[in-house]
Every structure is written in C-alpha cells, then in structure tokens.
Amino acid sequence: MKRAGLHRDVTALLAALVLIAQSSSAAAQATSDLPTAADVTARYVEAVGGREAILSHESRYMKLLFKGPYNEAGYYVFAARPNKLYTRWESEGVVRSQSGFDGEVGWQIERGLGPRILRGRELARVREGADFYAHLYDPENFASMETVELTEFEDRQCYKLKLVWKSGHEVFEYFDAETGLKLGSVGRNYNGNEAFERPHEQVLTITALELDNVSDTVFALPVELESGSWPVADAIAEAMELRPGQVVADIGSGIGVLSVELARRVGPMGQVLATEILPDMLPEIRAQAAYEGLRNVTPVLADQSFTGLPPACCDAILLRFVYHEFTEPNVMNAEMLRALKPGGRVVVIDAL
C-alpha cells in the first residue's frame, strides 16, 4: 500500500511538473511573439511625426488642467532643449508649488519643505524629467525596457511596456496596438515626499500649447535658492537639537526625503529610523539612502498603534504633517514616550 501511494504521489508530481513546463513554454512563446520595447517606442515616434520633426523644436510651453482625487489645479510646464524645465502648480489663483532644472541645478519650492536644492535620487529623477527629447525613448536613458503583454487599456488593445529609468523610477506605459500612439501611464505617484495610500486616477487635459516661444529667463534659479541652504531643514535640525552620533526617528517619513537629510546631519555614527505604515514605502526609503551611499537610515514598518521603535532608542523624534493622521493619538503618544531616551525631544510640525 505504501508503494502504491508513493507511486501515485510521484506520478502526480511528474504530471504537475509537465503542466508547469508547458505553461512556462507557452508564456515564453507568447512573450516572443510581442514586438520589442524598442519597436513599440520607434512606432510611437513615427506616429507623432517622426524623429526629425521632434528634433526640430527647441522649446515648449503647456498649460494643463489637473483633476485628481482631492482637488483641481492649473499645471504649467516650460521646457527647453536639451534639458531645462520649470513647472508650476496653481489653485484658486495661488502658486502651490514650483520646481525646476536649469541643466545643472534641480530645485523645488513646496508646502512643508519650503525652497530647497535637490540632491541624490531626487535630482536624478528631475534631470530625467527635464530631458526635452525624453519622448524619443532613447534606450541609453533606461536601466531596462520590456514589452510585458498585449492587453486592454481604455477599451483599446495596447502593448504594455515596463520602463525602468536609471534613477530606479519604474512606470508602465500603454501604446495603442493599432495606431502606435501612447494612451496612458501607470506608476507610483507622490505628493511632495509622501505617497497616496490608495490607487487613484489623475487626468491632465492640455488647454494650451506653444512651441519655440519660451524665454530662457524662465529657467533661472529663484532668488530664495541662491544661498543653497535649506531653511526648513535647518529649522527642524535646530528644533530637534541634532548632533552628530544621535539616533533620531522620522515618523511617517514618506519616501524618505527628510530622513536622508537628517542622516546627513547626524553623520555616519548616528542613525535615522524612518517609519512608515505603507509597506511599499520601505524600499523607496532604502533606495533614497542607498543612492547617496548613506548607511545610517533604517526603514521601519509601523501602524496606527505601534511606532515600530525600540524602547529608549531615540534622542529626538520628528513628525511632519503626520500627527493629524493618527487614529489613536493617545496610544501613539505613549509609544513615542516609550521610544525616547531620558531628556529626548519630540518635534511636531502640523497644520489643519
């Protein structure tokens, strides 16, 4: 009986392995039937007028209407070859944020972080976005380009491409199988240095477009950035009384922009514990630090009732635009007190 049972088990296992092999072979065959990413993007370039027509332009201005899950805004984009960019968001007649790249220096002015010069992975991403001819899809700009599948997008048959930029930014783009035109993109979106927790749709409608009529003065570095300092980070460091060698926590660190800055300031003998309740953010935090060769940033998974911090580990704890999100503030208060060293500090930056 044992031998018969063993025989049936082995037979079932072999059958399963055959099915897996057949499935893998079919998948490989299906993938080999797809056009390469280079073929898909080359067809797109031809569909929008051809390489020479694209290269004939030297600047571009676009006005767009943005509709997202929480608000509507005007989005203004000024670009010039080879890699200059200035963008501005406006809502109710007020400039909400600005960013730019003048060919060398990347910068941003936004709520909560103020004016700052970009560094590391953020600078790499803004440099990629500033490439005036990015829509030529030069393979040199990407770590990898892959045609994933033929699928449906917006009720059209499309080739789905996975594009990974050299900065590590990953996006899926959809190209119409019939016309060759691009119909949309899907990727991770950030609001400042934070991530939206739920999948959502953003719609950008172009309301104005001008070619070859952008003044180079648009790309000048704003006066408030000429010193190269980061006033908000300086104020935070002062409030936290940061010193080299300290252990500090950045609660709700988003993609780790401030965590990396704190890590620079506490130095290689110090440590930053960057907490997030979104598991997908931990690799982003790790990538931000690794891009600059920083080894003193540790991502920590938390939740609404647990910081994830060890007892009495921190000289200081930072919460920037996080405290109002707590569903159990009393519990989190106790958690932070538990994580503080005697005499430690908690710095809260928040707004209604």
mmCIF file of C-alpha atoms in Angstrom:
data_model
loop_
_atom_site.group_PDB
_atom_site.id
_atom_site.type_symbol
_atom_site.label_atom_id
_atom_site.label_comp_id
_atom_site.label_asym_id
_atom_site.label_seq_id
_atom_site.Cartn_x
_atom_site.Cartn_y
_atom_site.Cartn_z
ATOM 1 C CA MET A 1 0.000 0.000 0.000
ATOM 2 C CA LYS A 2 2.808 2.369 0.823
ATOM 3 C CA ARG A 3 4.472 1.697 -2.528
ATOM 4 C CA ALA A 4 1.227 2.276 -4.404
ATOM 5 C CA GLY A 5 0.675 5.528 -2.532
ATOM 6 C CA LEU A 6 4.220 6.623 -3.280
ATOM 7 C CA HIS A 7 3.785 5.739 -6.952
ATOM 8 C CA ARG A 8 0.609 7.847 -7.162
ATOM 9 C CA ASP A 9 2.371 10.777 -5.456
ATOM 10 C CA VAL A 10 5.336 10.616 -7.855
ATOM 11 C CA THR A 11 3.018 10.327 -10.863
ATOM 12 C CA ALA A 12 1.013 13.355 -9.705
ATOM 13 C CA LEU A 13 4.223 15.312 -9.146
ATOM 14 C CA LEU A 14 5.548 14.487 -12.609
ATOM 15 C CA ALA A 15 2.210 15.494 -14.159
ATOM 16 C CA ALA A 16 2.310 18.803 -12.305
ATOM 17 C CA LEU A 17 5.869 19.449 -13.472
ATOM 18 C CA VAL A 18 4.846 18.745 -17.086
ATOM 19 C CA LEU A 19 1.960 21.213 -16.782
ATOM 20 C CA ILE A 20 4.264 23.870 -15.305
ATOM 21 C CA ALA A 21 6.782 23.318 -18.083
ATOM 22 C CA GLN A 22 4.071 23.552 -20.738
ATOM 23 C CA SER A 23 2.690 26.714 -19.123
ATOM 24 C CA SER A 24 6.165 28.292 -18.962
ATOM 25 C CA SER A 25 6.832 27.333 -22.555
ATOM 26 C CA ALA A 26 3.515 28.861 -23.672
ATOM 27 C CA ALA A 27 4.251 32.060 -21.747
ATOM 28 C CA ALA A 28 7.729 32.278 -23.284
ATOM 29 C CA GLN A 29 6.256 31.727 -26.739
ATOM 30 C CA ALA A 30 3.626 34.441 -26.150
ATOM 31 C CA THR A 31 6.305 36.886 -24.996
ATOM 32 C CA SER A 32 8.499 36.112 -28.005
ATOM 33 C CA ASP A 33 5.568 36.981 -30.283
ATOM 34 C CA LEU A 34 5.390 40.523 -28.876
ATOM 35 C CA PRO A 35 7.270 43.417 -30.501
ATOM 36 C CA THR A 36 10.264 44.631 -28.527
ATOM 37 C CA ALA A 37 10.016 47.787 -26.444
ATOM 38 C CA ALA A 38 12.362 49.455 -28.937
ATOM 39 C CA ASP A 39 9.972 48.547 -31.778
ATOM 40 C CA VAL A 40 6.925 49.856 -29.894
ATOM 41 C CA THR A 41 8.561 53.184 -28.999
ATOM 42 C CA ALA A 42 10.000 53.593 -32.511
ATOM 43 C CA ARG A 43 6.499 53.155 -33.919
ATOM 44 C CA TYR A 44 5.217 55.750 -31.446
ATOM 45 C CA VAL A 45 7.857 58.262 -32.588
ATOM 46 C CA GLU A 46 6.745 57.791 -36.183
ATOM 47 C CA ALA A 47 3.071 58.114 -35.183
ATOM 48 C CA VAL A 48 3.664 61.558 -33.636
ATOM 49 C CA GLY A 49 5.568 62.928 -36.643
ATOM 50 C CA GLY A 50 8.935 61.270 -36.743
ATOM 51 C CA ARG A 51 12.314 61.835 -35.134
ATOM 52 C CA GLU A 52 13.356 64.758 -37.336
ATOM 53 C CA ALA A 53 10.118 66.633 -36.644
ATOM 54 C CA ILE A 54 10.596 66.170 -32.892
ATOM 55 C CA LEU A 55 14.219 67.309 -33.023
ATOM 56 C CA SER A 56 13.272 70.440 -34.995
ATOM 57 C CA HIS A 57 11.711 72.088 -31.911
ATOM 58 C CA GLU A 58 13.719 73.819 -29.196
ATOM 59 C CA SER A 59 11.181 74.796 -26.519
ATOM 60 C CA ARG A 60 7.659 74.031 -25.354
ATOM 61 C CA TYR A 61 5.003 75.640 -23.145
ATOM 62 C CA MET A 62 1.926 73.754 -21.964
ATOM 63 C CA LYS A 63 -0.978 74.763 -19.778
ATOM 64 C CA LEU A 64 -2.922 71.858 -18.359
ATOM 65 C CA LEU A 65 -5.952 71.317 -16.179
ATOM 66 C CA PHE A 66 -5.286 68.773 -13.456
ATOM 67 C CA LYS A 67 -8.127 66.765 -11.913
ATOM 68 C CA GLY A 68 -7.187 64.429 -9.090
ATOM 69 C CA PRO A 69 -8.905 62.585 -6.263
ATOM 70 C CA TYR A 70 -8.811 65.583 -3.944
ATOM 71 C CA ASN A 71 -8.563 68.768 -5.976
ATOM 72 C CA GLU A 72 -8.306 70.588 -9.294
ATOM 73 C CA ALA A 73 -5.382 72.784 -10.243
ATOM 74 C CA GLY A 74 -3.645 74.505 -13.108
ATOM 75 C CA TYR A 75 -0.364 72.917 -14.142
ATOM 76 C CA TYR A 76 2.118 74.950 -16.212
ATOM 77 C CA VAL A 77 5.114 73.368 -17.922
ATOM 78 C CA PHE A 78 8.000 75.243 -19.591
ATOM 79 C CA ALA A 79 10.706 73.146 -21.235
ATOM 80 C CA ALA A 80 13.702 73.779 -23.481
ATOM 81 C CA ARG A 81 16.367 71.660 -25.079
ATOM 82 C CA PRO A 82 18.468 69.878 -24.135
ATOM 83 C CA ASN A 83 17.264 69.536 -20.540
ATOM 84 C CA LYS A 84 15.743 72.655 -18.975
ATOM 85 C CA LEU A 85 12.438 72.526 -17.135
ATOM 86 C CA TYR A 86 10.204 74.733 -15.000
ATOM 87 C CA THR A 87 6.809 73.642 -13.634
ATOM 88 C CA ARG A 88 4.239 75.439 -11.521
ATOM 89 C CA TRP A 89 1.031 74.342 -9.782
ATOM 90 C CA GLU A 90 -1.699 76.918 -9.154
ATOM 91 C CA SER A 91 -5.004 76.585 -7.325
ATOM 92 C CA GLU A 92 -7.518 79.368 -6.681
ATOM 93 C CA GLY A 93 -5.032 81.900 -8.033
ATOM 94 C CA VAL A 94 -2.273 80.869 -5.597
ATOM 95 C CA VAL A 95 1.021 79.209 -6.568
ATOM 96 C CA ARG A 96 1.073 75.972 -4.565
ATOM 97 C CA SER A 97 4.429 74.571 -5.656
ATOM 98 C CA GLN A 98 7.213 75.128 -8.178
ATOM 99 C CA SER A 99 10.151 73.104 -9.404
ATOM 100 C CA GLY A 100 12.873 73.444 -11.982
ATOM 101 C CA PHE A 101 16.090 72.235 -13.551
ATOM 102 C CA ASP A 102 18.424 74.630 -15.368
ATOM 103 C CA GLY A 103 20.627 71.960 -16.907
ATOM 104 C CA GLU A 104 22.735 71.541 -13.771
ATOM 105 C CA VAL A 105 20.801 72.511 -10.645
ATOM 106 C CA GLY A 106 17.451 70.996 -9.650
ATOM 107 C CA TRP A 107 15.233 72.756 -7.132
ATOM 108 C CA GLN A 108 11.776 72.734 -5.571
ATOM 109 C CA ILE A 109 9.566 75.075 -3.561
ATOM 110 C CA GLU A 110 6.633 73.333 -1.907
ATOM 111 C CA ARG A 111 4.402 73.351 1.143
ATOM 112 C CA GLY A 112 6.014 71.960 4.233
ATOM 113 C CA LEU A 113 9.522 71.643 2.797
ATOM 114 C CA GLY A 114 9.997 75.193 1.534
ATOM 115 C CA PRO A 115 12.684 76.153 -1.005
ATOM 116 C CA ARG A 116 15.448 73.611 -1.431
ATOM 117 C CA ILE A 117 18.116 72.408 -3.833
ATOM 118 C CA LEU A 118 17.574 68.799 -4.900
ATOM 119 C CA ARG A 119 20.202 66.138 -4.379
ATOM 120 C CA GLY A 120 20.714 62.436 -4.891
ATOM 121 C CA ARG A 121 17.874 60.380 -6.305
ATOM 122 C CA GLU A 122 15.503 63.352 -6.410
ATOM 123 C CA LEU A 123 17.972 65.271 -8.582
ATOM 124 C CA ALA A 124 18.421 62.237 -10.843
ATOM 125 C CA ARG A 125 14.661 61.988 -11.356
ATOM 126 C CA VAL A 126 14.163 65.682 -12.109
ATOM 127 C CA ARG A 127 17.077 65.511 -14.551
ATOM 128 C CA GLU A 128 15.389 62.609 -16.333
ATOM 129 C CA GLY A 129 12.096 64.504 -16.438
ATOM 130 C CA ALA A 130 13.818 67.572 -17.861
ATOM 131 C CA ASP A 131 15.115 65.740 -20.937
ATOM 132 C CA PHE A 132 13.423 67.717 -23.731
ATOM 133 C CA TYR A 133 13.539 64.726 -26.042
ATOM 134 C CA ALA A 134 12.544 62.078 -23.486
ATOM 135 C CA HIS A 135 9.648 61.016 -25.712
ATOM 136 C CA LEU A 136 12.181 59.693 -28.221
ATOM 137 C CA TYR A 137 12.708 56.873 -25.684
ATOM 138 C CA ASP A 138 16.481 56.649 -26.085
ATOM 139 C CA PRO A 139 17.497 53.266 -24.589
ATOM 140 C CA GLU A 140 20.533 54.976 -23.033
ATOM 141 C CA ASN A 141 18.184 56.682 -20.567
ATOM 142 C CA PHE A 142 16.771 53.445 -19.167
ATOM 143 C CA ALA A 143 18.036 50.663 -16.963
ATOM 144 C CA SER A 144 15.601 48.360 -18.767
ATOM 145 C CA MET A 145 12.763 48.440 -21.318
ATOM 146 C CA GLU A 146 10.418 45.496 -21.725
ATOM 147 C CA THR A 147 7.183 44.701 -23.576
ATOM 148 C CA VAL A 148 5.157 42.886 -20.940
ATOM 149 C CA GLU A 149 1.980 41.901 -22.758
ATOM 150 C CA LEU A 150 -0.764 42.756 -25.216
ATOM 151 C CA THR A 151 -3.661 43.902 -23.066
ATOM 152 C CA GLU A 152 -6.642 46.235 -22.918
ATOM 153 C CA PHE A 153 -6.348 49.837 -21.763
ATOM 154 C CA GLU A 154 -9.105 52.439 -22.084
ATOM 155 C CA ASP A 155 -11.075 49.940 -24.198
ATOM 156 C CA ARG A 156 -8.213 49.631 -26.702
ATOM 157 C CA GLN A 157 -5.775 46.819 -27.416
ATOM 158 C CA CYS A 158 -2.399 48.052 -26.230
ATOM 159 C CA TYR A 159 1.172 46.945 -25.760
ATOM 160 C CA LYS A 160 2.105 47.327 -22.118
ATOM 161 C CA LEU A 161 5.721 48.399 -21.600
ATOM 162 C CA LYS A 162 7.646 48.292 -18.331
ATOM 163 C CA LEU A 163 10.192 51.092 -18.296
ATOM 164 C CA VAL A 164 12.785 51.450 -15.539
ATOM 165 C CA TRP A 165 14.732 54.713 -15.612
ATOM 166 C CA LYS A 166 18.344 54.784 -14.467
ATOM 167 C CA SER A 167 17.252 56.539 -11.268
ATOM 168 C CA GLY A 168 15.204 53.410 -10.457
ATOM 169 C CA HIS A 169 11.853 55.073 -11.204
ATOM 170 C CA GLU A 170 9.507 52.478 -12.692
ATOM 171 C CA VAL A 171 6.470 53.107 -14.888
ATOM 172 C CA PHE A 172 4.147 51.074 -17.102
ATOM 173 C CA GLU A 173 3.126 52.737 -20.371
ATOM 174 C CA TYR A 174 0.418 51.676 -22.805
ATOM 175 C CA PHE A 175 0.734 52.072 -26.582
ATOM 176 C CA ASP A 176 -2.211 51.536 -28.930
ATOM 177 C CA ALA A 177 -1.596 48.368 -30.955
ATOM 178 C CA GLU A 178 -3.412 49.832 -33.970
ATOM 179 C CA THR A 179 -2.226 53.461 -34.094
ATOM 180 C CA GLY A 180 1.049 53.278 -32.189
ATOM 181 C CA LEU A 181 0.065 56.274 -30.027
ATOM 182 C CA LYS A 182 0.552 56.282 -26.264
ATOM 183 C CA LEU A 183 -2.716 56.108 -24.354
ATOM 184 C CA GLY A 184 -1.569 56.319 -20.741
ATOM 185 C CA SER A 185 0.844 55.516 -17.952
ATOM 186 C CA VAL A 186 0.559 53.778 -14.609
ATOM 187 C CA GLY A 187 3.089 54.281 -11.832
ATOM 188 C CA ARG A 188 3.567 55.338 -8.245
ATOM 189 C CA ASN A 189 2.634 58.949 -7.551
ATOM 190 C CA TYR A 190 3.972 61.157 -4.809
ATOM 191 C CA ASN A 191 2.583 64.249 -3.141
ATOM 192 C CA GLY A 192 5.734 66.048 -2.063
ATOM 193 C CA ASN A 193 7.655 63.347 -0.235
ATOM 194 C CA GLU A 194 4.542 61.342 0.618
ATOM 195 C CA ALA A 195 2.691 58.610 -1.234
ATOM 196 C CA PHE A 196 -1.040 58.337 -1.812
ATOM 197 C CA GLU A 197 -2.274 55.330 0.130
ATOM 198 C CA ARG A 198 -4.888 54.219 -2.389
ATOM 199 C CA PRO A 199 -4.808 53.726 -6.173
ATOM 200 C CA HIS A 200 -6.358 56.724 -7.889
ATOM 201 C CA GLU A 201 -6.747 58.370 -11.255
ATOM 202 C CA GLN A 202 -5.307 61.695 -12.339
ATOM 203 C CA VAL A 203 -6.424 63.423 -15.517
ATOM 204 C CA LEU A 204 -4.316 66.105 -17.194
ATOM 205 C CA THR A 205 -6.050 67.972 -20.026
ATOM 206 C CA ILE A 206 -3.908 70.181 -22.254
ATOM 207 C CA THR A 207 -5.642 73.557 -22.651
ATOM 208 C CA ALA A 208 -2.805 75.488 -24.344
ATOM 209 C CA LEU A 209 0.375 74.600 -26.228
ATOM 210 C CA GLU A 210 3.106 76.784 -27.755
ATOM 211 C CA LEU A 211 6.316 75.659 -29.439
ATOM 212 C CA ASP A 212 9.619 77.527 -29.766
ATOM 213 C CA ASN A 213 8.482 80.610 -27.827
ATOM 214 C CA VAL A 214 9.909 80.165 -24.295
ATOM 215 C CA SER A 215 12.383 82.681 -22.890
ATOM 216 C CA ASP A 216 15.488 81.257 -21.223
ATOM 217 C CA THR A 217 14.871 83.535 -18.220
ATOM 218 C CA VAL A 218 12.045 81.219 -17.154
ATOM 219 C CA PHE A 219 14.631 78.657 -16.039
ATOM 220 C CA ALA A 220 16.673 80.989 -13.803
ATOM 221 C CA LEU A 221 17.243 79.851 -10.229
ATOM 222 C CA PRO A 222 14.817 81.667 -7.872
ATOM 223 C CA VAL A 223 16.417 84.260 -5.586
ATOM 224 C CA GLU A 224 15.440 82.382 -2.418
ATOM 225 C CA LEU A 225 17.557 79.407 -3.551
ATOM 226 C CA GLU A 226 20.747 81.257 -4.426
ATOM 227 C CA SER A 227 22.295 80.630 -0.999
ATOM 228 C CA GLY A 228 21.949 76.862 -1.476
ATOM 229 C CA SER A 229 20.638 76.432 2.074
ATOM 230 C CA TRP A 230 17.503 74.552 3.093
ATOM 231 C CA PRO A 231 15.794 76.802 5.680
ATOM 232 C CA VAL A 232 13.103 74.294 6.702
ATOM 233 C CA ALA A 233 15.653 71.545 7.310
ATOM 234 C CA ASP A 234 17.843 73.992 9.243
ATOM 235 C CA ALA A 235 14.881 74.942 11.463
ATOM 236 C CA ILE A 236 13.977 71.271 12.040
ATOM 237 C CA ALA A 237 17.567 70.397 12.944
ATOM 238 C CA GLU A 238 17.641 73.284 15.419
ATOM 239 C CA ALA A 239 14.316 72.287 16.996
ATOM 240 C CA MET A 240 15.480 68.676 17.329
ATOM 241 C CA GLU A 241 18.852 69.849 18.697
ATOM 242 C CA LEU A 242 20.584 67.490 16.283
ATOM 243 C CA ARG A 243 24.178 66.499 16.923
ATOM 244 C CA PRO A 244 26.497 64.004 15.229
ATOM 245 C CA GLY A 245 26.098 60.470 16.557
ATOM 246 C CA GLN A 246 22.474 60.803 17.652
ATOM 247 C CA VAL A 247 19.683 58.306 16.966
ATOM 248 C CA VAL A 248 16.540 60.038 15.695
ATOM 249 C CA ALA A 249 13.201 58.909 14.244
ATOM 250 C CA ASP A 250 11.283 60.346 11.294
ATOM 251 C CA ILE A 251 7.681 59.233 11.880
ATOM 252 C CA GLY A 252 5.692 58.856 8.662
ATOM 253 C CA SER A 253 8.720 59.528 6.503
ATOM 254 C CA GLY A 254 7.030 59.032 3.106
ATOM 255 C CA ILE A 255 9.746 58.323 0.537
ATOM 256 C CA GLY A 256 12.448 59.418 2.955
ATOM 257 C CA VAL A 257 13.387 62.905 1.741
ATOM 258 C CA LEU A 258 13.766 64.325 5.260
ATOM 259 C CA SER A 259 15.100 61.039 6.609
ATOM 260 C CA VAL A 260 18.053 61.295 4.247
ATOM 261 C CA GLU A 261 18.678 64.919 5.227
ATOM 262 C CA LEU A 262 18.574 64.021 8.932
ATOM 263 C CA ALA A 263 21.008 61.167 8.221
ATOM 264 C CA ARG A 264 23.496 63.621 6.725
ATOM 265 C CA ARG A 265 23.257 65.787 9.827
ATOM 266 C CA VAL A 266 23.699 63.065 12.460
ATOM 267 C CA GLY A 267 26.600 61.670 10.459
ATOM 268 C CA PRO A 268 27.830 58.108 9.892
ATOM 269 C CA MET A 269 27.994 57.399 13.639
ATOM 270 C CA GLY A 270 24.354 58.411 14.056
ATOM 271 C CA GLN A 271 21.194 56.679 12.840
ATOM 272 C CA VAL A 272 17.784 57.621 11.441
ATOM 273 C CA LEU A 273 14.821 55.302 11.985
ATOM 274 C CA ALA A 274 12.376 56.102 9.166
ATOM 275 C CA THR A 275 8.921 54.752 9.971
ATOM 276 C CA GLU A 276 6.040 54.202 7.541
ATOM 277 C CA ILE A 277 2.699 52.401 7.683
ATOM 278 C CA LEU A 278 2.815 51.664 3.939
ATOM 279 C CA PRO A 279 4.999 48.598 3.253
ATOM 280 C CA ASP A 280 5.680 49.741 -0.322
ATOM 281 C CA MET A 281 7.421 52.844 1.023
ATOM 282 C CA LEU A 282 10.186 50.934 2.783
ATOM 283 C CA PRO A 283 12.078 50.079 -0.438
ATOM 284 C CA GLU A 284 11.693 53.720 -1.533
ATOM 285 C CA ILE A 285 13.254 54.969 1.703
ATOM 286 C CA ARG A 286 16.053 52.428 1.327
ATOM 287 C CA ALA A 287 16.657 53.493 -2.287
ATOM 288 C CA GLN A 288 16.806 57.200 -1.351
ATOM 289 C CA ALA A 289 19.550 56.492 1.163
ATOM 290 C CA ALA A 290 21.441 53.956 -0.959
ATOM 291 C CA TYR A 291 21.566 56.326 -3.939
ATOM 292 C CA GLU A 292 23.728 58.673 -1.859
ATOM 293 C CA GLY A 293 25.741 55.951 -0.166
ATOM 294 C CA LEU A 294 24.159 56.556 3.243
ATOM 295 C CA ARG A 295 24.142 53.510 5.514
ATOM 296 C CA ASN A 296 22.594 55.106 8.574
ATOM 297 C CA VAL A 297 18.928 55.110 7.504
ATOM 298 C CA THR A 298 16.802 52.178 8.679
ATOM 299 C CA PRO A 299 13.238 51.814 7.319
ATOM 300 C CA VAL A 300 10.753 50.662 9.969
ATOM 301 C CA LEU A 301 7.243 49.316 9.350
ATOM 302 C CA ALA A 302 4.690 50.834 11.751
ATOM 303 C CA ASP A 303 0.920 51.059 12.123
ATOM 304 C CA GLN A 304 -1.657 53.308 13.777
ATOM 305 C CA SER A 305 -0.951 51.914 17.242
ATOM 306 C CA PHE A 306 2.736 50.960 17.059
ATOM 307 C CA THR A 307 5.749 53.059 16.021
ATOM 308 C CA GLY A 308 7.976 50.032 15.499
ATOM 309 C CA LEU A 309 10.696 51.809 17.522
ATOM 310 C CA PRO A 310 12.661 50.010 20.272
ATOM 311 C CA PRO A 311 12.349 51.283 23.839
ATOM 312 C CA ALA A 312 14.519 54.274 24.835
ATOM 313 C CA CYS A 313 16.259 54.365 21.448
ATOM 314 C CA CYS A 314 15.782 57.957 20.290
ATOM 315 C CA ASP A 315 17.393 61.263 21.152
ATOM 316 C CA ALA A 316 14.672 63.009 19.136
ATOM 317 C CA ILE A 317 11.525 62.176 17.169
ATOM 318 C CA LEU A 318 10.129 64.183 14.227
ATOM 319 C CA LEU A 319 6.509 64.202 12.998
ATOM 320 C CA ARG A 320 6.000 66.397 9.940
ATOM 321 C CA PHE A 321 2.363 66.639 8.761
ATOM 322 C CA VAL A 322 1.695 63.267 10.385
ATOM 323 C CA TYR A 323 0.155 63.826 13.811
ATOM 324 C CA HIS A 324 -3.313 64.750 12.474
ATOM 325 C CA GLU A 325 -3.421 61.371 10.699
ATOM 326 C CA PHE A 326 -3.252 59.382 13.940
ATOM 327 C CA THR A 327 -6.470 57.484 14.650
ATOM 328 C CA GLU A 328 -5.294 56.699 18.168
ATOM 329 C CA PRO A 329 -3.200 59.717 19.227
ATOM 330 C CA ASN A 330 -3.097 58.759 22.908
ATOM 331 C CA VAL A 331 -1.692 55.343 22.055
ATOM 332 C CA MET A 332 0.900 56.871 19.737
ATOM 333 C CA ASN A 333 1.858 59.458 22.346
ATOM 334 C CA ALA A 334 2.614 56.636 24.788
ATOM 335 C CA GLU A 335 4.515 54.767 22.055
ATOM 336 C CA MET A 336 6.736 57.775 21.323
ATOM 337 C CA LEU A 337 7.419 58.403 25.013
ATOM 338 C CA ARG A 338 8.413 54.747 25.343
ATOM 339 C CA ALA A 339 10.873 55.160 22.430
ATOM 340 C CA LEU A 340 12.512 58.326 23.778
ATOM 341 C CA LYS A 341 15.691 58.401 25.799
ATOM 342 C CA PRO A 342 15.513 60.415 29.035
ATOM 343 C CA GLY A 343 15.549 64.084 28.093
ATOM 344 C CA GLY A 344 14.667 63.320 24.433
ATOM 345 C CA ARG A 345 12.625 65.671 22.288
ATOM 346 C CA VAL A 346 9.501 65.302 20.113
ATOM 347 C CA VAL A 347 9.133 67.888 17.327
ATOM 348 C CA VAL A 348 5.691 68.171 15.710
ATOM 349 C CA ILE A 349 5.066 70.172 12.529
ATOM 350 C CA ASP A 350 1.421 70.081 11.521
ATOM 351 C CA ALA A 351 -1.469 72.084 10.074
ATOM 352 C CA LEU A 352 -5.231 71.753 9.886
#
